[in-house]
Amino acid sequence: MSDAQAVAKRSASKAEGDERHEAIYRAVSDAIVEQRLKPGARLREDALAEVFGISRTGIRKILQRLALEQLVTLTPRRGASVTRPTADEAKDVFDARQLIECGLMPDVARRMNEKEAAELRDMAQRERQALRSGQQSVAIRLSADFHVRLAQLSGNATLAAFVETLCSRSSLILAVYGHRGHLGCESHDHDDLIGYLEAGNGERAKAFMSRHLKAIEASLSMVEEEDSAPDLQQIFGG
Amino acid sequence: MSDAQAVAKRSASKAEGDERHEAIYRAVSDAIVEQRLKPGARLREDALAEVFGISRTGIRKILQRLALEQLVTLTPRRGASVTRPTADEAKDVFDARQLIECGLMPDVARRMNEKEAAELRDMAQRERQALRSGQQSVAIRLSADFHVRLAQLSGNATLAAFVETLCSRSSLILAVYGHRGHLGCESHDHDDLIGYLEAGNGERAKAFMSRHLKAIEASLSMVEEEDSAPDLQQIFGG
DNA sequence: ATTGGGCGTAATGTATACAATATAACAGGC
DNA sequence: GCCTGTTATATTGTATACATTACGCCCAAT
């Protein structure tokens, strides 16, 4: 065990394990969403356990949670790997977002207050800033956070939690099928949406969200690479 | 250990552990949904481990899955207990079902074929039969299965899986807030719905589903029992 | 008599040891 | 030369032992 790991372990030994687990969960989740862990990457339990300074028991718990959110795929006797979303799954996710996020807009428009609108504007600004500075993966995460916060403002915690998983999966989909340098979300879209919501125009916001999501989906290039009988000559041969 | 449990243990000793885990998961899930395990009931790991003949490790895995579906509540250092849905949660669940299940009806009407319609009719008939024979908890489960199967026919696996968790939670809500002998689902409702779907009338089916869900929700008596400073005299006193 | 503190028990949280199994390397045969 | 069967290694699956913590009981003091 390295010094850094030993320190991490010590500092957490008296802290509440719950928070430590939550932190590790977020660390892995963020790494996946930001494509530092690429789809298909294997997540060996021993390696993760050593990195985070806890035993495999805790790692397995976290991997199972990630698996239920469809961020990692658990293959029996083969272990965990970062999920590689299929085109079908991508369609399902965006169809679900269409139905739910659009359906929630009227509620959000009715309930949102000034403070919450300001919070959303701040998030949208930070997103634009990340885009300008070329931090695409950070921008993807901020965009997802924006959509999640929006769903939370509907007042329905159950649907908000589901939207959160949909947005996480969307980030993964974008990381796989999105064009480099083409984020999907236009930078001003979110600001426009806030305007409609502040005006209390739920129907307008709903229609705009629909176009917004359609635009993201349309920006994807849905080509599934074949994994059966790959041309080894082409891949490895000179 | 009862004979049935011993048999279950023996028959699974050489079977794949995965299926065994799935079976135990369903056994617990069913027991909760059918109110054989009442809300608030504690689920001790040792007890479950002994009953099903596996160690606590596997039990914890199952409990965590049930917790993520909100069927059980995991309190740190206190263990697992069957979730007692609050009135707010109940509202969220039924609002979510309104949005999603109704929104899926047009898709179902478009995609459903004769064989699937026959399957649904069979489920509806078995549900009526259970109702007639007074097996209320069984009828609740069959009703939930009907709604889940319907969502699956939409072709969106992601939304179907979410509807499944919503229906499970609804069963729990009905078990807590429903009147005895008043199931919520009128016995002929599901048959009527199949008729609209067979006719390809998605909008009609959507409107009917909306009324159907509203009727179920309206049949509940949303009185949350106070848990702070209960009148012990009234509860325990003669 | 009731409340507060201390202690014993019981249950959960965590880590580790062991068993089962899949992958990969390698040797032998067609 | 390629394919197949075997063995070795590495990784996951499972159980159990230990540590930690909460609950219930008892006793004493006000």
Coordinates of C-alpha atoms (C1' of nucleotides) in Angstrom, one line a residue, chain B residues 17-18 21 53-58 61 77-78, chain D residues 13-24:
Chain B
G17 CA -26.1 -18.9 -7.4
D18 CA -27.3 -16.2 -9.6
H21 CA -30.3 -15.0 -5.6
G53 CA -29.7 -21.0 3.6
I54 CA -27.2 -18.5 2.4
S55 CA -24.8 -16.2 4.3
R56 CA -25.4 -12.6 5.2
T57 CA -23.3 -11.5 2.2
G58 CA -25.9 -12.6 -0.3
K61 CA -26.8 -7.7 -1.7
R77 CA -26.5 0.7 12.1
R78 CA -30.1 -0.1 12.4
Chain D
dG13 C1' -18.2 -15.5 -5.5
dT14 C1' -19.1 -16.8 -0.9
dA15 C1' -18.6 -17.4 3.8
dT16 C1' -16.9 -16.3 8.2
dA17 C1' -14.5 -13.9 11.8
dC18 C1' -13.7 -9.6 14.0
dA19 C1' -14.8 -4.7 15.1
dT20 C1' -18.1 -1.3 15.9
dT21 C1' -22.3 0.5 17.4
dA22 C1' -27.0 0.6 18.9
dC23 C1' -30.6 -1.1 22.0
dG24 C1' -32.4 -2.9 26.4

